[in-house]
XYZ file of N, CA, C and O in Angstrom:
844
model
N -35.478 -14.707 15.892
C -35.426 -13.563 14.813
C -33.951 -13.295 14.438
O -33.107 -13.306 15.272
N -33.830 -13.296 13.149
C -32.516 -13.046 12.616
C -32.049 -11.586 12.847
O -32.891 -10.646 12.672
N -30.754 -11.440 13.154
C -30.237 -10.158 13.246
C -29.910 -9.519 11.880
O -29.867 -10.263 10.798
N -29.435 -8.342 11.860
C -29.053 -7.602 10.628
C -27.888 -8.259 9.911
O -27.925 -8.394 8.687
N -26.877 -8.790 10.574
C -25.887 -9.316 9.914
C -26.152 -10.700 9.267
O -25.657 -11.026 8.260
N -27.212 -11.378 9.840
C -27.596 -12.658 9.230
C -28.422 -12.378 7.939
O -28.264 -13.088 6.906
N -29.260 -11.284 8.030
C -30.115 -10.935 6.829
C -29.244 -10.554 5.700
O -29.474 -10.956 4.548
N -28.101 -9.703 5.952
C -27.428 -9.128 4.884
C -26.018 -9.770 4.938
O -24.998 -9.114 4.546
N -25.975 -11.053 5.249
C -24.558 -11.694 5.505
C -23.812 -11.666 4.280
O -22.578 -11.514 4.350
N -24.360 -11.998 3.018
C -23.584 -12.158 1.772
C -23.077 -10.747 1.408
O -21.897 -10.696 1.118
N -23.896 -9.749 1.500
C -23.386 -8.331 1.148
C -22.309 -7.889 2.168
O -21.400 -7.279 1.645
N -22.568 -8.132 3.470
C -21.699 -7.747 4.388
C -20.222 -8.456 4.151
O -19.209 -7.826 4.275
N -20.285 -9.753 3.865
C -19.039 -10.485 3.535
C -18.368 -9.907 2.322
O -17.036 -9.924 2.351
N -18.995 -9.605 1.313
C -18.478 -9.029 0.074
C -17.837 -7.619 0.356
O -16.899 -7.354 -0.084
N -18.591 -6.893 1.042
C -17.972 -5.553 1.449
C -16.729 -5.709 2.245
O -15.833 -5.044 1.892
N -16.747 -6.625 3.160
C -15.429 -6.820 3.983
C -14.339 -7.274 3.107
O -13.111 -6.926 3.303
N -14.598 -8.236 2.180
C -13.628 -8.730 1.396
C -13.005 -7.578 0.407
O -11.863 -7.597 0.305
N -13.975 -6.849 -0.121
C -13.382 -5.778 -1.058
C -12.527 -4.814 -0.316
O -11.619 -4.267 -0.672
N -13.097 -4.304 0.803
C -12.364 -3.248 1.587
C -11.001 -3.912 2.091
O -9.961 -3.277 2.111
N -11.022 -5.227 2.346
C -9.701 -5.866 2.836
C -8.783 -5.865 1.803
O -7.483 -5.742 2.053
N -9.162 -6.389 0.617
C -8.195 -6.655 -0.418
C -7.689 -5.444 -1.216
O -6.571 -5.311 -1.554
N -8.574 -4.372 -1.153
C -8.149 -3.109 -1.762
C -7.721 -2.111 -0.744
O -7.188 -1.098 -1.226
N -7.901 -2.499 0.461
C -7.321 -1.632 1.622
C -8.066 -0.325 1.895
O -8.230 0.201 2.966
N -8.346 0.397 0.692
C -8.905 1.702 0.897
C -9.812 2.006 -0.451
O -9.355 2.066 -1.453
N -11.089 2.291 -0.157
C -12.042 2.582 -1.252
C -12.890 3.575 -0.897
O -13.382 3.860 0.139
N -13.219 4.408 -1.862
C -14.121 5.644 -1.793
C -15.492 5.173 -1.587
O -15.849 4.062 -2.090
N -16.215 5.926 -0.824
C -17.646 5.566 -0.530
C -18.459 5.429 -1.912
O -19.151 4.495 -1.930
N -18.238 6.400 -2.956
C -19.046 6.280 -4.033
C -18.674 5.035 -4.918
O -19.504 4.566 -5.646
N -17.452 4.579 -4.752
C -17.013 3.493 -5.492
C -17.668 2.186 -4.910
O -18.141 1.341 -5.694
N -17.801 2.129 -3.636
C -18.297 0.934 -2.842
C -19.801 0.882 -3.184
O -20.420 -0.164 -3.507
N -20.526 2.060 -3.341
C -21.898 2.007 -3.674
C -22.048 1.629 -5.203
O -23.101 0.815 -5.421
N -21.199 1.954 -5.960
C -21.397 1.498 -7.411
C -21.085 0.018 -7.693
O -21.309 -0.529 -8.650
N -20.284 -0.614 -6.733
C -20.083 -2.013 -6.810
C -21.365 -2.769 -6.827
O -21.319 -3.933 -7.216
N -22.479 -2.286 -6.191
C -23.587 -2.989 -5.951
C -24.823 -2.303 -6.532
O -25.494 -1.621 -5.785
N -24.873 -2.213 -7.869
C -25.966 -1.483 -8.454
C -27.421 -1.855 -8.012
O -27.722 -3.169 -7.933
N -28.082 -1.034 -7.586
C -29.613 -1.275 -7.157
C -29.648 -1.584 -5.665
O -30.695 -1.796 -5.120
N -28.409 -1.644 -5.023
C -28.454 -2.020 -3.502
C -27.750 -0.917 -2.777
O -27.275 -1.204 -1.647
N -27.851 0.291 -3.206
C -27.198 1.442 -2.547
C -27.536 1.671 -1.091
O -26.792 1.955 -0.283
N -28.925 1.477 -0.878
C -29.439 1.749 0.456
C -28.934 0.689 1.511
O -28.485 1.036 2.534
N -28.942 -0.589 0.982
C -28.559 -1.759 1.728
C -26.948 -1.507 2.065
O -26.595 -1.650 3.212
N -26.197 -1.055 1.141
C -24.872 -0.896 1.317
C -24.513 0.208 2.285
O -23.589 0.110 3.072
N -25.288 1.309 2.127
C -25.056 2.416 3.047
C -25.313 1.932 4.579
O -24.507 2.295 5.445
N -26.373 1.204 4.754
C -26.676 0.650 6.123
C -25.578 -0.205 6.556
O -25.177 -0.203 7.782
N -25.136 -1.148 5.714
C -24.100 -2.103 6.125
C -22.684 -1.405 6.410
O -22.078 -1.846 7.342
N -22.424 -0.378 5.602
C -21.143 0.358 5.941
C -21.308 1.159 7.269
O -20.205 0.972 8.021
N -22.402 1.592 7.636
C -22.488 2.235 8.909
C -22.405 1.183 10.234
O -21.853 1.341 11.071
N -22.995 -0.051 9.830
C -22.982 -1.070 10.808
C -21.596 -1.589 11.042
O -21.216 -1.770 12.109
N -20.952 -1.788 9.937
C -19.488 -2.411 10.084
C -18.543 -1.413 10.655
O -17.650 -1.850 11.225
N -18.807 -0.165 10.422
C -17.905 0.916 11.105
C -18.222 0.867 12.573
O -17.351 0.963 13.485
N -19.457 0.777 12.880
C -19.846 0.762 14.316
C -19.301 -0.368 15.015
O -18.918 -0.347 16.190
N -19.284 -1.540 14.391
C -18.651 -2.754 14.886
C -17.148 -2.744 14.822
O -16.400 -3.755 15.246
N -16.519 -1.705 14.232
C -15.051 -1.625 14.001
C -14.493 -2.748 13.154
O -13.338 -3.066 13.338
N -15.319 -3.214 12.309
C -14.830 -4.138 11.229
C -14.167 -3.521 10.124
O -13.187 -3.904 9.519
N -14.559 -2.164 9.904
C -13.871 -1.393 8.899
C -13.891 0.111 9.460
O -14.453 0.258 10.606
N -13.147 0.999 8.818
C -12.934 2.335 9.339
C -13.244 3.344 8.246
O -12.944 3.160 7.112
N -13.865 4.501 8.782
C -14.288 5.548 7.827
C -13.359 6.791 7.923
O -13.071 7.240 9.057
N -12.849 7.287 6.817
C -12.106 8.422 6.752
C -12.877 9.576 6.315
O -13.273 9.668 5.117
N -13.295 10.439 7.252
C -14.168 11.511 6.900
C -13.537 12.610 5.933
O -14.297 13.171 5.112
N -12.252 12.851 6.050
C -11.599 13.745 5.164
C -11.600 13.401 3.691
O -11.824 14.074 2.755
N -11.479 12.057 3.490
C -11.449 11.501 2.021
C -12.772 10.918 1.593
O -12.811 10.408 0.527
N -13.722 10.684 2.523
C -14.991 9.965 2.291
C -14.658 8.609 1.662
O -15.129 8.094 0.675
N -13.645 7.854 2.463
C -13.433 6.470 1.972
C -13.333 5.535 3.217
O -13.310 5.968 4.436
N -13.460 4.233 3.011
C -13.414 3.307 3.982
C -12.133 2.330 3.808
O -11.774 2.128 2.714
N -11.615 1.989 4.896
C -10.435 1.095 4.928
C -10.448 0.041 5.883
O -11.334 -0.075 6.694
N -9.408 -0.889 5.781
C -9.338 -1.965 6.664
C -8.515 -1.602 8.028
O -8.305 -2.420 8.851
N -7.924 -0.405 7.959
C -7.137 0.015 9.156
C -7.597 1.363 9.367
O -8.094 2.220 8.479
N -7.471 2.069 10.601
C -7.927 3.347 10.919
C -7.234 4.470 10.100
O -7.912 5.462 9.721
N -6.007 4.337 9.799
C -5.156 5.377 9.123
C -5.006 4.907 7.613
O -3.929 5.115 7.097
N -5.989 4.328 7.018
C -5.834 3.920 5.733
C -5.466 5.053 4.741
O -5.973 6.133 4.776
N -4.718 4.803 3.715
C -4.279 5.810 2.707
C -4.693 5.349 1.304
O -4.424 4.134 0.919
N -5.342 6.210 0.566
C -5.767 5.849 -0.762
C -4.622 5.784 -1.730
O -3.628 6.557 -1.777
N -4.670 4.602 -2.549
C -3.652 4.506 -3.576
C -4.135 5.169 -4.922
O -5.257 4.595 -5.427
N -3.694 6.223 -5.332
C -4.268 6.967 -6.420
C -4.416 6.132 -7.633
O -5.380 6.247 -8.413
N -3.365 5.411 -7.999
C -3.435 4.555 -9.273
C -4.446 3.503 -9.062
O -5.220 3.133 -10.005
N -4.569 2.753 -7.934
C -5.622 1.780 -7.760
C -6.981 2.393 -7.766
O -8.004 1.798 -8.228
N -7.160 3.433 -7.203
C -8.397 4.247 -7.254
C -8.844 4.483 -8.776
O -9.969 4.243 -9.098
N -7.891 4.889 -9.599
C -8.205 5.095 -11.033
C -8.630 3.688 -11.686
O -9.544 3.672 -12.451
N -7.805 2.678 -11.303
C -8.164 1.368 -11.875
C -9.627 0.966 -11.399
O -10.361 0.299 -12.182
N -9.980 1.227 -10.240
C -11.359 0.857 -9.650
C -12.419 1.578 -10.543
O -13.429 0.971 -10.817
N -12.229 2.820 -10.871
C -13.146 3.588 -11.715
C -13.345 2.874 -13.033
O -14.441 2.799 -13.556
N -12.240 2.361 -13.559
C -12.301 1.642 -14.876
C -13.092 0.425 -14.679
O -14.142 0.040 -15.480
N -12.794 -0.346 -13.657
C -13.567 -1.587 -13.428
C -15.053 -1.261 -13.120
O -15.892 -2.043 -13.762
N -15.508 -0.164 -12.521
C -16.772 0.047 -12.377
C -17.583 0.488 -13.541
O -18.988 0.380 -13.550
N -16.954 0.912 -14.560
C -17.722 1.083 -15.820
C -18.269 -0.133 -16.380
O -19.258 -0.173 -17.127
N -17.784 -1.359 -15.961
C -18.255 -2.567 -16.536
C -18.770 -3.540 -15.482
O -18.860 -4.722 -15.655
N -19.018 -3.019 -14.311
C -19.368 -3.833 -13.002
C -20.467 -4.819 -13.363
O -20.594 -5.984 -12.756
N -21.586 -4.505 -14.140
C -22.653 -5.341 -14.256
C -22.284 -6.627 -15.103
O -23.010 -7.525 -15.067
N -21.187 -6.525 -15.843
C -20.744 -7.744 -16.624
C -19.756 -8.545 -15.770
O -19.277 -9.643 -16.214
N -19.090 -7.922 -14.779
C -17.943 -8.556 -13.973
C -18.493 -9.716 -13.080
O -19.344 -9.577 -12.286
N -17.656 -10.905 -13.211
C -17.953 -11.964 -12.406
C -17.104 -12.181 -11.267
O -17.413 -12.727 -10.209
N -15.838 -11.636 -11.376
C -14.829 -11.661 -10.380
C -13.793 -10.495 -10.639
O -13.491 -10.128 -11.737
N -13.362 -9.939 -9.450
C -12.355 -9.026 -9.641
C -11.408 -8.908 -8.445
O -11.864 -9.467 -7.381
N -10.224 -8.508 -8.584
C -9.173 -8.612 -7.491
C -7.960 -7.665 -7.794
O -7.649 -7.536 -8.957
N -7.322 -7.102 -6.885
C -6.140 -6.350 -7.108
C -5.060 -7.391 -7.600
O -5.118 -8.537 -7.316
N -4.070 -6.760 -8.333
C -3.033 -7.582 -8.774
C -1.689 -6.819 -8.562
O -1.580 -5.735 -8.102
N -0.653 -7.683 -8.692
C 0.631 -7.102 -8.529
C 1.140 -6.373 -9.768
O 0.621 -6.583 -10.917
N 2.253 -5.680 -9.586
C 2.883 -4.995 -10.787
C 3.161 -5.942 -11.939
O 3.654 -7.080 -11.623
N 2.775 -5.688 -13.261
C 2.421 -4.222 -13.674
C 0.996 -3.959 -13.632
O 0.547 -2.692 -13.845
N 0.028 -4.825 -13.461
C -1.373 -4.565 -13.495
C -1.905 -4.248 -12.119
O -1.338 -4.678 -11.148
N -2.751 -3.162 -12.004
C -3.313 -2.790 -10.847
C -4.407 -3.717 -10.262
O -4.631 -3.961 -9.119
N -5.193 -4.144 -11.136
C -6.224 -5.156 -10.875
C -6.616 -5.920 -12.036
O -6.252 -5.615 -13.220
N -7.202 -7.157 -11.822
C -7.774 -7.886 -13.000
C -9.142 -8.245 -12.709
O -9.670 -8.145 -11.538
N -9.892 -8.391 -13.794
C -11.310 -8.934 -13.561
C -11.703 -9.745 -14.742
O -11.081 -9.874 -15.642
N -12.756 -10.692 -14.429
C -13.175 -11.650 -15.310
C -14.676 -11.317 -15.634
O -15.497 -11.147 -14.802
N -14.860 -11.136 -17.132
C -16.239 -10.813 -17.637
C -16.455 -11.586 -18.927
O -15.621 -11.469 -19.728
N -17.622 -12.107 -18.976
C -18.111 -12.885 -20.160
C -17.025 -13.758 -20.758
O -16.769 -13.867 -21.916
N -16.457 -14.559 -19.977
C -15.441 -15.543 -20.238
C -13.986 -15.006 -20.715
O -13.289 -15.778 -21.188
N -13.783 -13.757 -20.432
C -12.552 -13.200 -20.720
C -11.852 -12.537 -19.512
O -12.544 -12.001 -18.570
N -10.510 -12.604 -19.405
C -9.755 -11.920 -18.340
C -9.287 -10.549 -18.911
O -8.707 -10.380 -19.988
N -9.392 -9.600 -18.161
C -9.012 -8.089 -18.370
C -8.008 -7.674 -17.340
O -8.209 -7.789 -16.129
N -6.976 -7.063 -17.748
C -6.002 -6.459 -16.843
C -6.138 -4.856 -16.972
O -6.218 -4.364 -18.016
N -6.177 -4.249 -15.784
C -6.159 -2.724 -15.814
C -4.774 -2.326 -15.384
O -4.398 -2.633 -14.294
N -4.069 -1.680 -16.277
C -2.695 -1.207 -16.071
C -2.505 0.270 -15.887
O -3.179 0.969 -16.689
N -1.809 0.695 -15.115
C -1.518 2.191 -14.843
C -0.192 2.560 -15.275
O 0.816 2.038 -14.762
N -0.002 3.561 -16.230
C 1.224 3.909 -16.757
C 1.555 5.332 -16.357
O 0.943 6.247 -16.785
N 2.388 5.578 -15.419
C 2.792 6.978 -14.996
C 3.715 7.516 -16.072
O 4.581 6.863 -16.594
N 3.480 8.817 -16.393
C 4.532 9.424 -17.317
C 5.938 9.360 -17.049
O 6.372 9.403 -15.851
N 6.621 8.944 -18.034
C 8.176 8.603 -17.838
C 8.428 7.144 -17.462
O 9.572 6.794 -17.562
N 7.382 6.379 -17.310
C 7.533 4.935 -16.922
C 7.102 4.009 -18.097
O 6.937 2.794 -17.809
N 6.901 4.651 -19.328
C 6.447 3.748 -20.394
C 7.330 2.574 -20.879
O 6.855 1.512 -20.890
N 8.586 2.799 -20.791
C 9.601 1.841 -21.099
C 9.647 0.727 -20.156
O 9.615 -0.528 -20.515
N 9.611 1.116 -18.838
C 9.591 0.133 -17.718
C 8.355 -0.748 -17.762
O 8.474 -1.975 -17.617
N 7.156 -0.095 -17.981
C 5.959 -0.924 -18.038
C 5.982 -1.854 -19.226
O 5.518 -2.992 -19.243
N 6.433 -1.332 -20.343
C 6.336 -2.162 -21.594
C 7.295 -3.315 -21.351
O 6.901 -4.428 -21.834
N 8.447 -3.257 -20.732
C 9.273 -4.280 -20.532
C 8.720 -5.270 -19.563
O 8.765 -6.521 -19.789
N 7.980 -4.847 -18.446
C 7.364 -5.799 -17.534
C 6.218 -6.490 -18.148
O 6.029 -7.740 -17.949
N 5.509 -5.813 -19.089
C 4.340 -6.532 -19.631
C 4.840 -7.567 -20.700
O 4.062 -8.535 -20.958
N 6.029 -7.304 -21.331
C 6.530 -8.223 -22.322
C 6.674 -9.683 -21.700
O 6.678 -10.687 -22.342
N 7.020 -9.619 -20.408
C 7.257 -10.906 -19.636
C 6.042 -11.658 -19.135
O 6.049 -12.693 -18.574
N 4.902 -10.858 -19.327
C 3.695 -11.442 -18.582
C 2.868 -12.235 -19.643
O 3.125 -12.257 -20.863
N 1.990 -13.168 -19.052
C 1.110 -14.044 -19.914
C 0.262 -13.195 -20.655
O -0.359 -12.237 -20.104
N 0.149 -13.405 -22.017
C -0.844 -12.598 -22.891
C -2.192 -13.205 -22.964
O -2.779 -13.049 -24.058
N -2.730 -13.910 -22.016
C -3.999 -14.596 -22.152
C -5.038 -13.574 -21.808
O -6.296 -13.839 -22.272
N -4.881 -12.397 -21.371
C -5.848 -11.455 -21.022
C -5.769 -10.189 -21.994
O -4.811 -10.031 -22.610
N -6.817 -9.398 -21.867
C -6.827 -8.124 -22.656
C -6.537 -7.033 -21.636
O -6.772 -7.217 -20.426
N -5.989 -5.872 -22.165
C -5.554 -4.838 -21.258
C -6.293 -3.445 -21.454
O -6.558 -3.029 -22.635
N -6.686 -2.928 -20.410
C -7.054 -1.540 -20.379
C -6.068 -0.687 -19.616
O -5.697 -0.942 -18.431
N -5.425 0.207 -20.468
C -4.215 0.838 -19.981
C -4.469 2.320 -19.637
O -4.920 3.110 -20.471
N -4.350 2.675 -18.353
C -4.659 4.043 -17.843
C -3.372 4.919 -18.108
O -2.296 4.580 -17.783
N -3.621 6.012 -18.746
C -2.588 6.961 -18.854
C -2.998 8.363 -18.298
O -4.233 8.564 -18.145
N -1.961 9.167 -18.184
C -2.302 10.516 -17.451
C -2.285 11.638 -18.737
O -2.931 12.618 -18.515
N -1.578 11.334 -19.743
C -1.424 12.208 -20.798
C -1.609 11.487 -22.203
O -1.058 10.374 -22.263
N -2.276 12.191 -23.038
C -2.698 11.383 -24.333
C -1.304 11.153 -25.080
O -1.301 10.110 -25.681
N -0.285 11.953 -24.957
C 0.935 11.763 -25.596
C 1.607 10.476 -25.246
O 2.507 10.039 -25.990
N 1.382 10.050 -24.049
C 1.960 8.716 -23.643
C 1.761 7.598 -24.719
O 2.555 6.634 -24.720
N 0.607 7.564 -25.310
C 0.324 6.446 -26.185
C 1.355 6.287 -27.431
O 1.483 5.176 -27.886
N 1.941 7.381 -27.751
C 2.896 7.312 -28.864
C 4.177 6.514 -28.309
O 4.971 6.150 -29.233
N 4.427 6.336 -27.031
C 5.546 5.697 -26.494
C 5.218 4.244 -26.112
O 6.105 3.571 -25.546
N 3.963 3.830 -26.217
C 3.621 2.456 -25.693
C 3.169 1.696 -26.963
O 2.498 2.033 -27.784
N 3.791 0.471 -26.935
C 3.492 -0.546 -27.929
C 3.223 -1.830 -27.228
O 4.052 -2.763 -27.305
N 2.073 -1.899 -26.597
C 1.701 -3.236 -25.653
C 0.698 -4.044 -26.364
O -0.344 -3.536 -26.936
N 0.925 -5.308 -26.404
C -0.065 -6.246 -27.123
C -1.348 -6.302 -26.295
O -1.316 -6.028 -25.125
N -2.432 -6.666 -26.975
C -3.697 -7.102 -26.415
C -4.330 -5.904 -25.684
O -4.914 -6.196 -24.740
N -4.181 -4.797 -26.186
C -4.820 -3.604 -25.564
C -6.284 -3.495 -26.025
O -6.602 -3.377 -27.216
N -7.136 -3.393 -25.140
C -8.599 -3.217 -25.484
C -8.807 -1.666 -25.645
O -9.497 -1.304 -26.598
N -8.187 -0.826 -24.794
C -8.368 0.590 -24.939
C -7.265 1.182 -24.076
O -6.817 0.561 -23.020
N -6.994 2.425 -24.319
C -6.283 3.392 -23.449
C -7.395 4.214 -22.647
O -8.463 4.384 -23.271
N -6.994 4.553 -21.422
C -8.091 5.215 -20.630
C -7.336 6.412 -19.949
O -6.246 6.451 -19.583
N -8.191 7.499 -19.794
C -7.860 8.790 -18.909
C -8.968 8.862 -17.890
O -10.058 8.873 -18.264
N -8.513 8.936 -16.607
C -9.482 8.987 -15.498
C -9.278 10.352 -14.716
O -8.226 10.731 -14.403
N -10.439 11.126 -14.588
C -10.276 12.279 -13.803
C -10.630 12.152 -12.347
O -10.967 11.058 -12.024
N -10.554 13.180 -11.619
C -10.641 13.163 -10.136
C -11.992 12.809 -9.653
O -12.202 12.181 -8.610
N -13.060 12.965 -10.663
C -14.441 12.592 -10.263
C -14.906 11.153 -10.646
O -15.912 10.781 -10.478
N -13.821 10.498 -11.184
C -14.140 9.145 -11.560
C -14.633 9.009 -13.030
O -15.012 7.864 -13.376
N -14.652 9.998 -13.806
C -15.123 9.903 -15.273
C -13.895 9.345 -16.004
O -12.795 9.852 -16.011
N -14.251 8.341 -16.848
C -13.274 7.720 -17.683
C -13.466 7.928 -19.125
O -14.509 7.858 -19.660
N -12.385 8.346 -19.853
C -12.452 8.547 -21.283
C -11.538 7.516 -22.005
O -10.468 7.261 -21.416
N -11.928 6.888 -22.946
C -11.346 5.835 -23.592
C -10.781 6.277 -25.031
O -11.412 7.010 -25.695
N -9.591 5.725 -25.329
C -9.004 6.058 -26.653
C -8.534 4.788 -27.308
O -8.162 3.838 -26.596
N -8.421 4.878 -28.577
C -7.724 3.765 -29.361
C -6.572 4.514 -30.121
O -6.616 5.679 -30.402
N -5.529 3.759 -30.522
C -4.403 4.400 -31.239
C -4.307 3.830 -32.638
O -4.250 2.537 -32.830
N -4.232 4.689 -33.582
C -4.078 4.180 -34.992
C -2.587 3.753 -35.188
O -1.712 4.411 -34.768
N -2.271 2.523 -35.725
C -1.012 2.225 -36.082
C -0.868 2.222 -37.529
O -1.846 1.758 -38.238
N 0.319 2.487 -38.074
C 1.549 2.883 -37.536
C 1.655 4.329 -37.227
O 2.763 4.796 -36.525
N 0.705 5.150 -37.643
C 0.850 6.647 -37.511
C 0.727 7.112 -36.040
O 1.268 8.144 -35.652
N 0.133 6.308 -35.146
C 0.016 6.638 -33.779
C -1.026 7.705 -33.362
O -1.053 7.996 -32.271
N -1.807 8.097 -34.349
C -2.874 9.092 -34.061
C -3.898 8.396 -33.172
O -4.376 7.335 -33.451
N -4.336 9.169 -32.210
C -5.387 8.659 -31.256
C -6.791 9.151 -31.549
O -7.001 10.360 -32.075
N -7.757 8.320 -31.209
C -9.119 8.775 -31.348
C -9.907 8.369 -30.120
O -9.716 7.458 -29.557
N -10.755 9.323 -29.584
C -11.623 9.031 -28.469
C -12.623 7.961 -28.806
O -13.155 7.836 -29.963
N -12.910 7.036 -27.929
C -13.987 5.987 -28.189
C -15.275 6.322 -27.569
O -15.346 7.281 -26.604
N -16.301 5.926 -28.170
C -17.750 6.030 -27.747
C -17.940 5.193 -26.506
O -18.801 4.292 -26.490
N -17.330 5.579 -25.352
C -17.471 4.720 -24.217
C -17.500 5.722 -23.011
O -16.552 6.431 -22.730
N -18.432 5.909 -22.264
C -18.769 6.755 -21.195
C -19.588 6.114 -20.140
O -20.816 5.969 -20.108
N -18.876 5.183 -19.264
C -19.625 4.317 -18.458
C -20.588 3.325 -19.127
O -21.604 3.062 -18.530
N -20.225 2.826 -20.366
C -21.023 1.865 -20.931
C -20.315 0.518 -20.776
O -19.162 0.382 -20.235
N -21.131 -0.517 -21.112
C -20.561 -1.888 -20.763
C -20.234 -2.630 -22.086
O -20.678 -2.328 -23.211
N -19.481 -3.634 -21.924
C -19.053 -4.478 -23.080
C -20.274 -5.046 -23.596
O -21.209 -5.538 -22.956
N -20.302 -5.188 -24.963
C -21.417 -5.752 -25.622
C -20.915 -6.908 -26.703
O -19.807 -6.849 -26.976
N -21.719 -7.769 -26.954
C -21.464 -8.721 -27.982
C -20.253 -9.661 -27.745
O -20.046 -10.087 -26.637
N -19.458 -9.900 -28.845
C -18.319 -10.854 -28.592
C -17.107 -10.016 -28.095
O -15.950 -10.816 -28.249
N -17.019 -8.921 -27.749
C -15.804 -8.138 -27.247
C -14.774 -8.215 -28.264
O -13.604 -8.699 -28.013
N -14.940 -7.665 -29.642
C -13.838 -7.868 -30.567
C -12.702 -6.951 -30.044
O -12.825 -5.960 -29.398
N -11.469 -7.094 -30.632
C -10.429 -6.326 -30.299
C -10.637 -4.845 -30.729
O -11.361 -4.537 -31.529
N -9.836 -3.976 -30.054
C -10.198 -2.603 -30.159
C -9.928 -2.098 -31.714
O -10.463 -1.185 -32.202
N -9.017 -2.876 -32.463
C -8.787 -2.570 -33.809
C -9.939 -2.779 -34.746
O -10.066 -2.325 -35.797
N -10.933 -3.617 -34.312
C -12.025 -3.980 -35.106
C -13.123 -2.955 -34.667
O -13.879 -3.048 -33.763
N -13.280 -1.977 -35.570
C -14.210 -0.794 -35.173
C -15.260 -0.635 -36.219
O -15.276 -1.020 -37.261
N -16.284 0.143 -35.638
C -17.311 0.704 -36.491
C -17.135 2.182 -36.625
O -16.693 2.839 -35.673
N -17.265 2.719 -37.832
C -16.911 4.093 -37.943
C -18.232 4.909 -37.716
O -19.238 4.738 -38.225
N -18.030 5.996 -36.848
C -19.084 6.998 -36.581
C -18.584 8.388 -36.782
O -17.752 8.816 -36.061
N -18.984 9.069 -37.894
C -18.563 10.417 -38.083
C -17.142 10.450 -38.306
O -16.597 9.783 -39.251
N -16.341 11.203 -37.628
C -14.875 11.357 -37.769
C -14.024 10.346 -37.035
O -12.894 10.411 -37.376
N -14.572 9.658 -36.187
C -13.878 8.832 -35.379
C -14.213 7.280 -35.539
O -15.400 7.069 -35.995
N -13.420 6.407 -35.146
C -13.755 4.949 -35.187
C -13.874 4.531 -33.778
O -13.186 4.856 -32.874
N -15.023 3.646 -33.482
C -15.282 3.132 -32.149
C -15.409 1.753 -32.321
O -16.245 1.177 -33.098
N -14.775 1.031 -31.452
C -14.919 -0.490 -31.499
C -16.328 -0.867 -30.990
O -16.901 -0.270 -30.104
N -16.730 -1.949 -31.489
C -18.124 -2.420 -31.162
C -18.347 -2.741 -29.669
O -19.258 -2.680 -29.008
N -17.128 -3.132 -29.083
C -17.159 -3.456 -27.590
C -17.444 -2.228 -26.824
O -17.832 -2.477 -25.628
N -17.355 -1.041 -27.342
C -17.741 0.114 -26.528
C -18.831 0.925 -27.034
O -19.063 2.006 -26.731
N -19.769 0.284 -27.746
C -20.895 0.938 -28.306
C -21.901 1.224 -27.172
O -22.013 0.571 -26.214
C-alpha cells in the first residue's frame, strides 16, 4: 500500500521546491498556487511540517525552509502579482535584482519588479542594462512614482495592499497621467498586447490583456 508521500509526491515536491526557492511564503499564497487543490495542500503542509521538511511561523501564518524564516516584504508583494495569473503560468522563480521574480506564461516571459520610493533612478539604471526580451509588471508603493519612471516593456504598474489585493495602472505618455486598469485578480487573455494598446471603457482605458 502506497503511503501519503507516494500518493501526493508531485504536489509535495512542488511545495518543497517553492518554499525552498522563495524561503518564506504565506499560507494563503501557497494555497492559491494550487487552484482546486487547497485541501490536498493543507494536508501536505501539515505533513511536511511534522516531518520537519518545512517550518511554520504561527505569528506570520507563513511557511519557510528554516525555523526562523523572515518574510521578504517586496517578494511577498511580487508573489501576489504572480498569483493573479497563476492559471496561465507555466514556470515561475525568484530572480536577482532588479526583478523580484520571473514567470513564463503563454509563450512570454514576465518580470515582476519592485520599486521602492526614492529608488526610481537606481532601478531605471539597472533595468537599462537588462535584456529586454520580457515584459515587466512594476510594483510601486505610491502612484506618483510613475511620473519618475520611464521603463521599457512595461505591461502595467501595480500597487499591492497588505491583504494581497493588486490594483493595476497604465501611464499616459507624454503627459504622465495614470489610469486604473480593469484588472482585479483576472488573467491574461488573447495575444497579450502591450499595455498601450487599449480598449476604452467609460472614462478610462483598459488594455485587452487585463479584460
